[in-house]
Tab-separated table of C-alpha atoms and ligand atoms in Angstrom:
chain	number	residue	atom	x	y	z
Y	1	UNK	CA	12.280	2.560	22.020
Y	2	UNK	CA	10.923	5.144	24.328
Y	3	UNK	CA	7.910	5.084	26.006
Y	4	UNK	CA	6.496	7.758	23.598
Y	5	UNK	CA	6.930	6.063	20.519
Y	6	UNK	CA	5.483	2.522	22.253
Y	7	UNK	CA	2.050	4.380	22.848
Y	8	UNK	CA	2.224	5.815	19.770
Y	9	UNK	CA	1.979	3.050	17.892
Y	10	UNK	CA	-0.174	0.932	20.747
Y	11	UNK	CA	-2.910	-1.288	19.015
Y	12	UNK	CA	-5.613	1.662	20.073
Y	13	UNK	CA	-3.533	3.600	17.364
Y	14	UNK	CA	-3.931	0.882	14.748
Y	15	UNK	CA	-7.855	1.075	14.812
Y	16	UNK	CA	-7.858	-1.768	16.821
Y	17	UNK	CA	-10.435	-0.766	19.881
Y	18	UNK	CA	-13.115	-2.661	19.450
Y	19	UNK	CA	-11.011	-6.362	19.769
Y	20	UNK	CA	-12.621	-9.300	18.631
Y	21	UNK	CA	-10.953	-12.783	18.947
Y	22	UNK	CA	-7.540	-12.921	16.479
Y	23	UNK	CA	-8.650	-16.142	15.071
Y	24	UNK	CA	-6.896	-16.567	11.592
Y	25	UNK	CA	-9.206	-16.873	8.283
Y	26	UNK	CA	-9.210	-19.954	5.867
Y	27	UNK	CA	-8.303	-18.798	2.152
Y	28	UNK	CA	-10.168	-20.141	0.042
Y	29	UNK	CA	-7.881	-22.151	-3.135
Y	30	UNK	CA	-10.302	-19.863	-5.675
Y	31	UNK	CA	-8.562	-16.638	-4.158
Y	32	UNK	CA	-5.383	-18.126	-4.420
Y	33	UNK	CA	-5.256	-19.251	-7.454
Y	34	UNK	CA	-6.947	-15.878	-8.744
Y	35	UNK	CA	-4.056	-13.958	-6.476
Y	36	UNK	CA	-1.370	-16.021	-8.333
Y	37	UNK	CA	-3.062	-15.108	-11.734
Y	38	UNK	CA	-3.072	-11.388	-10.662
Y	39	UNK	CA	0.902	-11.722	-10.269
Y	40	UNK	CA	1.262	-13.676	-13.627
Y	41	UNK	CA	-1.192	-11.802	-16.349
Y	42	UNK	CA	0.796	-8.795	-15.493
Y	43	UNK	CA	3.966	-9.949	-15.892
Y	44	UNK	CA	3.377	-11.517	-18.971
Y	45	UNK	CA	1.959	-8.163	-20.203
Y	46	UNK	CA	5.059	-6.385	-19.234
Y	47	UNK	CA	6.809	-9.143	-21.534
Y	48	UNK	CA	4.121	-8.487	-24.776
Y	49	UNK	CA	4.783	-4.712	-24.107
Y	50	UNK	CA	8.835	-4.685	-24.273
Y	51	UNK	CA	8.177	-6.934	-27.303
Y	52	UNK	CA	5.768	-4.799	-28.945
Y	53	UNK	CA	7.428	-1.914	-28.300
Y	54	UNK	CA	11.148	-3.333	-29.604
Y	55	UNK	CA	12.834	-0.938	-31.486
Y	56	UNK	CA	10.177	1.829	-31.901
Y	57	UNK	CA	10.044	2.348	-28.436
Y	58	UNK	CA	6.466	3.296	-26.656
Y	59	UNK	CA	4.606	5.836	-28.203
Y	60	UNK	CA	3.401	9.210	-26.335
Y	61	UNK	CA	-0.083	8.054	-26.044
Y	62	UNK	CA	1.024	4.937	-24.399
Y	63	UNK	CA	3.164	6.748	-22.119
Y	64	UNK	CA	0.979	9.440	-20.915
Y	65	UNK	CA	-1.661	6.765	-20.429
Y	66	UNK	CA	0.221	4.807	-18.043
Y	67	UNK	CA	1.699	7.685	-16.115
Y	68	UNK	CA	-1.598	9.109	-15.375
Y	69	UNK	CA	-2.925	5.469	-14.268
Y	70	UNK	CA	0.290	5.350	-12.153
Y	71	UNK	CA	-0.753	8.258	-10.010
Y	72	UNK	CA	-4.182	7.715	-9.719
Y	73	UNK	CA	-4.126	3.890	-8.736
Y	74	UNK	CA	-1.022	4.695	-6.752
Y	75	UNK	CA	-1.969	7.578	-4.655
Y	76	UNK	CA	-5.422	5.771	-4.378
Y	77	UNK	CA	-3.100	3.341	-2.240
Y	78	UNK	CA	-0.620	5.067	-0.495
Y	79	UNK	CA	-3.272	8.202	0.568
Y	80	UNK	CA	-6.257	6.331	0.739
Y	81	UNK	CA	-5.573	2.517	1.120
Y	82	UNK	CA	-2.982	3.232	3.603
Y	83	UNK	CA	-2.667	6.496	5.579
Y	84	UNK	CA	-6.431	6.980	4.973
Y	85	UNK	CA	-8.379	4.387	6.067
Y	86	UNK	CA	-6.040	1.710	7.376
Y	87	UNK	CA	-4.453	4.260	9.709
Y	88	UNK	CA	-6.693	7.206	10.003
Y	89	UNK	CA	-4.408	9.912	9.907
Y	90	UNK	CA	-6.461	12.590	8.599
Y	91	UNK	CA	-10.163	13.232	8.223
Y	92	UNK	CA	-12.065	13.890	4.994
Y	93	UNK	CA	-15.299	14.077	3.671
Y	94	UNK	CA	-17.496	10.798	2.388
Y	95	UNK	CA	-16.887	11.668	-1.257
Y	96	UNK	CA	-13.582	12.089	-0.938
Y	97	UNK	CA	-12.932	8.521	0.892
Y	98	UNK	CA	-15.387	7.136	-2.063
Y	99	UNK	CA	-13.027	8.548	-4.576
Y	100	UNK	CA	-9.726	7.289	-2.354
Y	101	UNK	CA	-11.000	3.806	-2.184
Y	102	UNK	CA	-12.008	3.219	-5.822
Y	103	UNK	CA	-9.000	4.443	-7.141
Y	104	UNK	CA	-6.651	2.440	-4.491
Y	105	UNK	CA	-9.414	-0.361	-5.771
Y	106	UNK	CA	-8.167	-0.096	-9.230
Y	107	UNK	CA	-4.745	-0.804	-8.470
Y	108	UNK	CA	-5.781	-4.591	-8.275
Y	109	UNK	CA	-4.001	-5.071	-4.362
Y	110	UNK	CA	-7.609	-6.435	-3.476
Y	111	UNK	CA	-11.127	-5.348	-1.705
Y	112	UNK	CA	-10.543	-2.325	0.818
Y	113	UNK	CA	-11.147	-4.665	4.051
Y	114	UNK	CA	-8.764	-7.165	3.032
Y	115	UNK	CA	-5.545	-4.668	2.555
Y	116	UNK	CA	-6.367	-3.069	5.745
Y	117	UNK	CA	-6.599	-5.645	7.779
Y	118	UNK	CA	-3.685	-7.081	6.460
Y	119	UNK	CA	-2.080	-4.061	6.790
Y	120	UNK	CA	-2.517	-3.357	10.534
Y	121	UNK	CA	-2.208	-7.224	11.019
Y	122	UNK	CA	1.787	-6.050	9.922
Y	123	UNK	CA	1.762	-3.151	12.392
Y	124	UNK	CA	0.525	-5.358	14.934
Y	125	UNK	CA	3.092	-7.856	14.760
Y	126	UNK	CA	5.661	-6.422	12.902
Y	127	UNK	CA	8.646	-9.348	11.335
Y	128	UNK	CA	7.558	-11.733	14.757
Y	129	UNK	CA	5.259	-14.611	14.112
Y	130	UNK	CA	1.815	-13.922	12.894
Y	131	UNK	CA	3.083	-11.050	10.846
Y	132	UNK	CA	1.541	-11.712	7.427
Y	133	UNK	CA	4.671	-10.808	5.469
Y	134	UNK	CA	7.963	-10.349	7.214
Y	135	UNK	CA	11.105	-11.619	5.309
Y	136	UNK	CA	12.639	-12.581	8.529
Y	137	UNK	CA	10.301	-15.625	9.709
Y	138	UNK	CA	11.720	-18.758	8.053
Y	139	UNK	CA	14.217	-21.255	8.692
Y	140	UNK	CA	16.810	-20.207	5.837
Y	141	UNK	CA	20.308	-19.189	6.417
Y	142	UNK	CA	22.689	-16.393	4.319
Y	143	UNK	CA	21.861	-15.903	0.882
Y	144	UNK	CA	19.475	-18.407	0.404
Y	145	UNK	CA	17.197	-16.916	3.547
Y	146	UNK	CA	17.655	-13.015	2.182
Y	147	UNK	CA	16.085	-14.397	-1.320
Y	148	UNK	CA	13.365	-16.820	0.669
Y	149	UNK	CA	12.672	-13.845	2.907
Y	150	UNK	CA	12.463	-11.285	0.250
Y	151	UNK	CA	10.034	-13.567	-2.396
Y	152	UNK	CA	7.294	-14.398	1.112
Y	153	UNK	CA	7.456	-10.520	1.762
Y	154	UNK	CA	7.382	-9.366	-2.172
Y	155	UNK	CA	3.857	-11.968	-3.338
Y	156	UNK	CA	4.600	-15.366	-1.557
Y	157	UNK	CA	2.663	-14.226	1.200
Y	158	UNK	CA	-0.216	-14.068	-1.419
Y	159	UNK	CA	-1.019	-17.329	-1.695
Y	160	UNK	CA	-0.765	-18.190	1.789
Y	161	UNK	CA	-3.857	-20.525	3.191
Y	162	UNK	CA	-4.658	-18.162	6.193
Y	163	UNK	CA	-5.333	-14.493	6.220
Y	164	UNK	CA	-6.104	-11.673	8.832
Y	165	UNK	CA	-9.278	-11.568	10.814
Y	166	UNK	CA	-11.725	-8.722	9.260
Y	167	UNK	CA	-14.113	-8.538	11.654
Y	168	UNK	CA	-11.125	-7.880	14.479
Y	169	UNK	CA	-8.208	-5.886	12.060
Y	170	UNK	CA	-10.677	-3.688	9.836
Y	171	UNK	CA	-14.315	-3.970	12.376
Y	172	UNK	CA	-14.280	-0.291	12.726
Y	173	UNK	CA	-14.452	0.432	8.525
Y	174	UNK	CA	-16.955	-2.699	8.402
Y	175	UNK	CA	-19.619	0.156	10.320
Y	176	UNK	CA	-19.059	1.933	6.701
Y	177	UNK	CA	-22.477	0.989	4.465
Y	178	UNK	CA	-20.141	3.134	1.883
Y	179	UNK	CA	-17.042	1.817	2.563
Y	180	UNK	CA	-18.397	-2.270	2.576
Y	181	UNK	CA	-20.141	-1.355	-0.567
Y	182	UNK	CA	-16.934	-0.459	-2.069
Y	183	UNK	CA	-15.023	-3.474	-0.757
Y	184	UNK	CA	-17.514	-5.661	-1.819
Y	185	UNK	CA	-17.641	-4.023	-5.593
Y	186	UNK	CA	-14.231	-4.503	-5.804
Y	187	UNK	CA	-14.378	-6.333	-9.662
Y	188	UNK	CA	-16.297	-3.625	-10.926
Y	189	UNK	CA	-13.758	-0.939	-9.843
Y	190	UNK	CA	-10.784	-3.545	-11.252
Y	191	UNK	CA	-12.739	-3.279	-14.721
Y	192	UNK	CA	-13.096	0.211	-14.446
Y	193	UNK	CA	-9.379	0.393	-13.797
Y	194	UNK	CA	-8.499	-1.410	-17.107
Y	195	UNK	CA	-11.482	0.271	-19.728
Y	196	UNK	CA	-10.198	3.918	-18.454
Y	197	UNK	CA	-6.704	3.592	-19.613
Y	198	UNK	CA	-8.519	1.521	-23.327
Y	199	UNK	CA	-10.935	4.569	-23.387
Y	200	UNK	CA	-8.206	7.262	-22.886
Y	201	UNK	CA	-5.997	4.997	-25.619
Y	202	UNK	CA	-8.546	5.019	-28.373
Y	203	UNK	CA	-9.596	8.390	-27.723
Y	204	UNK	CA	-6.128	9.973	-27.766
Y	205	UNK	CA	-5.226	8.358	-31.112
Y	206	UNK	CA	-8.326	7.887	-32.666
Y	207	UNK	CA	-7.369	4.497	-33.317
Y	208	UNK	CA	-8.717	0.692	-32.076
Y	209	UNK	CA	-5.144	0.179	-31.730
Y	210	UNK	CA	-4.468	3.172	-29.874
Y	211	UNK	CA	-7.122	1.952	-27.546
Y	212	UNK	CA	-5.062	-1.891	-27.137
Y	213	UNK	CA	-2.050	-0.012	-26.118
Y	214	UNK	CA	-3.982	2.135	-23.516
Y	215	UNK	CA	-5.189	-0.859	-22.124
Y	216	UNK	CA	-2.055	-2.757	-22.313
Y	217	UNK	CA	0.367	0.265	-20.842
Y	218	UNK	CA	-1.918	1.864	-18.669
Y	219	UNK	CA	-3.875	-1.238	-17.407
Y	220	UNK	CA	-2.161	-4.416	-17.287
Y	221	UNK	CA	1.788	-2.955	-17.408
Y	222	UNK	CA	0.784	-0.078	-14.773
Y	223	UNK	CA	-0.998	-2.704	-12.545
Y	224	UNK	CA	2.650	-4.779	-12.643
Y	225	UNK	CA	4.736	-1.846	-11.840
Y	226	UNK	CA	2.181	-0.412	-8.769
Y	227	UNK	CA	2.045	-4.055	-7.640
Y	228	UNK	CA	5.901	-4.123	-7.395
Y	229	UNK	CA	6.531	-0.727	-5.908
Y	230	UNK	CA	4.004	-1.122	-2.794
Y	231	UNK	CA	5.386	-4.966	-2.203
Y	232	UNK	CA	8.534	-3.302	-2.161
Y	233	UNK	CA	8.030	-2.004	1.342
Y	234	UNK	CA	7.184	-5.204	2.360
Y	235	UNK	CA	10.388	-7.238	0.986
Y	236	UNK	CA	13.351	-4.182	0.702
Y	237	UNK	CA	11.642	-1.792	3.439
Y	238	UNK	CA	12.308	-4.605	5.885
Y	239	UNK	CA	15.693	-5.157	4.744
Y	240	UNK	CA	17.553	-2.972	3.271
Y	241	UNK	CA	17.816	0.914	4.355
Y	242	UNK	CA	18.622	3.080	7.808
Y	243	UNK	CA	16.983	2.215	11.296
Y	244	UNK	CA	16.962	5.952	12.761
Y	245	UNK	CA	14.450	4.610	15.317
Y	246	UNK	CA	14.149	1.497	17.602
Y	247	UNK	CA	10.740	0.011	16.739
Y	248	UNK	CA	11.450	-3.560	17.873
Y	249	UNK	CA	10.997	-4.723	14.410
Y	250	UNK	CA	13.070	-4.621	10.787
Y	251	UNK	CA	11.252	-1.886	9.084
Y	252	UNK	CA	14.268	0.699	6.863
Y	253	UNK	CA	14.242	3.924	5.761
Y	254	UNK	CA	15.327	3.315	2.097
Y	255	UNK	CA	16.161	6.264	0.039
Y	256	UNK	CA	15.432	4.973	-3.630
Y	257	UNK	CA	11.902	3.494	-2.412
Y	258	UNK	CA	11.164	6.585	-0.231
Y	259	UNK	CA	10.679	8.611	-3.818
Y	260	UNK	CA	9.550	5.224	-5.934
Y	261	UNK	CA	7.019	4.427	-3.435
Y	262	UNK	CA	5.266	8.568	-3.094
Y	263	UNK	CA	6.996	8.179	0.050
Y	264	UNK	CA	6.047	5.060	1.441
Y	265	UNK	CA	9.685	4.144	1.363
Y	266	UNK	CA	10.317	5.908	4.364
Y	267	UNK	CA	9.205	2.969	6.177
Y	268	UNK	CA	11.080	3.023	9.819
Y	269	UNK	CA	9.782	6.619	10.148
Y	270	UNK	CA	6.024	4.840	9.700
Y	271	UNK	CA	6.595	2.158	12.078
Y	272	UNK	CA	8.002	4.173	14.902
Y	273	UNK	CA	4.759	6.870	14.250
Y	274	UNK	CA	2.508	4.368	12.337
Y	275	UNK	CA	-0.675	7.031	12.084
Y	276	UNK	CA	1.140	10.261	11.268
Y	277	UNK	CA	0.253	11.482	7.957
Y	278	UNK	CA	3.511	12.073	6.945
Y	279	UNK	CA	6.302	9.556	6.689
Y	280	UNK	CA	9.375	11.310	5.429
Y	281	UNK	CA	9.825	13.251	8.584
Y	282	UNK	CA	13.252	15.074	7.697
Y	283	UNK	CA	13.466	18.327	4.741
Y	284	UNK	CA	14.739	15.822	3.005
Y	285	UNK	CA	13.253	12.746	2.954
Y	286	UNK	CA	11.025	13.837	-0.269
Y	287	UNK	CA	7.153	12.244	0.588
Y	288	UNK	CA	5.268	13.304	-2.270
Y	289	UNK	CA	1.783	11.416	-0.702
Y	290	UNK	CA	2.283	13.804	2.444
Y	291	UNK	CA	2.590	16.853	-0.264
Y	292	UNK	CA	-1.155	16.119	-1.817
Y	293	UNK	CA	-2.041	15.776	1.307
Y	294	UNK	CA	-1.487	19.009	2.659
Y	295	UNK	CA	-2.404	20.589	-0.623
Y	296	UNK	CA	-6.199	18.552	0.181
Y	297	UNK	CA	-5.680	20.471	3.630
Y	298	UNK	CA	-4.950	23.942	2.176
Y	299	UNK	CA	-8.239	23.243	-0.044
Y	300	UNK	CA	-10.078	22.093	2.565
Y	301	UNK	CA	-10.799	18.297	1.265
Y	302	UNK	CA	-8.995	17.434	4.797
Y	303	UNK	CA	-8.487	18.142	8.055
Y	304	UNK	CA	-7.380	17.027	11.288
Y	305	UNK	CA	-4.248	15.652	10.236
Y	306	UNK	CA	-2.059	13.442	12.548
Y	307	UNK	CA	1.599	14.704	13.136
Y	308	UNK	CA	4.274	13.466	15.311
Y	309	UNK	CA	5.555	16.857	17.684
Y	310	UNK	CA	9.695	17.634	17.133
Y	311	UNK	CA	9.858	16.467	20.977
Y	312	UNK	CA	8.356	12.818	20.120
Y	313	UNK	CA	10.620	12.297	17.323
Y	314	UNK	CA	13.426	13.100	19.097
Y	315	UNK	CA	12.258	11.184	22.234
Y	316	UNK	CA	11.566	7.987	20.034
Y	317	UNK	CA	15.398	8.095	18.275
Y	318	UNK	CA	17.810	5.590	18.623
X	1	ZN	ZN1	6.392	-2.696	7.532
X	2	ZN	ZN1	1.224	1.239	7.682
């Protein structure tokens, strides 16, 4: 990798200044058994909805419900969760981060702190040991290591005993009274995220069953789908998929998550320029998370935005 790319992604770039010690965190068993329930409820919801929905198929209400909980918990993620606040590549106003980190909140990935230091904990030691969810640190061999690998990356890693330092991988959000508030009201904003899509349900059709569905589709089954989709970077993005750059590590560049993931997928491009704002660097590589953000830039709701220059891309290429 050149030398451009390497201080590109230095741990300065990863909000990572102010170092304290990288000691490791206990998990408590509560969390983990509350992160394994969190994998579980919706997946048996997806089950109840395909059998509920046999034959008739879902109804419109049901649909539209969980499409527009899709892009709101989604987007709250991939804008705010991720390129937002874990890697600062654009600016925006208080209100605007408020909004970004209740609805990435809602999409039930945990409290703000916790997915960003996580997160950067990734960048920081990217598929080598320490690395919270690489595919590629076990002892397995062939077929049976690709499907070990792929279940650690996808939600094993969830109920691992040890997590991330906050006070060292997310110190500088901690200075936040806002932003810890959020984190810290992360159940209410979960609840939220699961009587919107009821409300919207029963309002739509009138109907106390109407409002069951709503909570069903657009809570519990859109919670299951978002949940897949971003762990999907994790598990396929580090296996599957084109390596246009050398970043040292397994991220891809897959095509099919790339558009799945509001551009996420794209995921070699964001390791080799981890704080750019936009990951699908070719015409091509469709990054519909970069789009909203420009459109926030042409309305003014943000600024500053970080960008890779044509002569560091090409520098940083294979
Ligand atoms: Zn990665
Ligand atoms: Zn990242």
């Amino acid at each position: 990798m050149s030398n451009t790319a390497t201080q590109y992604s230095r741990a300065s770039e990863l909000g990572l200044g102010q170092a304290k010690e990288d000691l490791p965190v206990r998990v408590p068993t509560s969390r983990r058994v509350t992160n394994l329930f969190a994998v579980l409820i919706p997946f048996a919801a997806v089950v109840l909805a395909i059998v509920w929905s046999w034959g008739h198929g879902i109804n419109l209400a049901g649909l539209a419900v969980l499409c527009g909980m899709i892009v709101i918990t989604g987007y709250g993620i991939t804008i705010g969760y991720h390129r937002l606040f874990t890697h600062r590549s654009f600016q925006t106003y208080s209100m605007v981060q408020f909004f970004l980190a209740v609805c990435g909140s809602m999409a039930v990935e945990g409290p703000l702190m916790r997915w960003v230091a996580t997160h950067r904990k990734h960048h920081q030691c990217s598929d080598v040991p320490g690395d919270p969810h690489s595919p590629h640190l076990h002892d397995s061999n062939g077929l049976r290591g690709l499907v070990v690998g792929l279940w650690h990356a996808h939600a094993g890693w969830l109920l691992d005993r040890c997590e991330p330092n906050m006070a060292r991988y997310a110190g500088d959000l901690r200075k936040s009274r806002m932003l810890r508030l959020v984190s810290r009201l992360f159940p209410l904003w979960v609840l939220i995220g699961l009587t919107l899509p009821m409300a919207a349900g029963g309002l739509i059709t009138g109907t106390w069953g109407g409002a069951a569905l709503g909570l069903l589709w657009g809570g519990l089954v859109r919670i299951f789908l978002v949940h897949h989709i971003t762990w999907s970077i994790n598990s396929i993005c580090h296996c599957f998929g084109r390596q246009p750059f050398n970043c040292k590590d397994e991220s891809r560049n897959n095509v099919v998550m790339g558009v799945l993931a509001f551009g996420e997928g794209w995921h070699n491009n964001h390791h080799a320029f981890p704080s750019s704002a936009r990951h699908g660097l070719a015409w091509w590589q469709f990054d519909s998370s970069y789009l909203i953000i420009r459109l926030m830039e042409k309305l003014r709701l943000a600024w500053n935005l970080r960008l890779p220059t044509d002569d560091m891309i090409e520098l940083a290429r294979r």
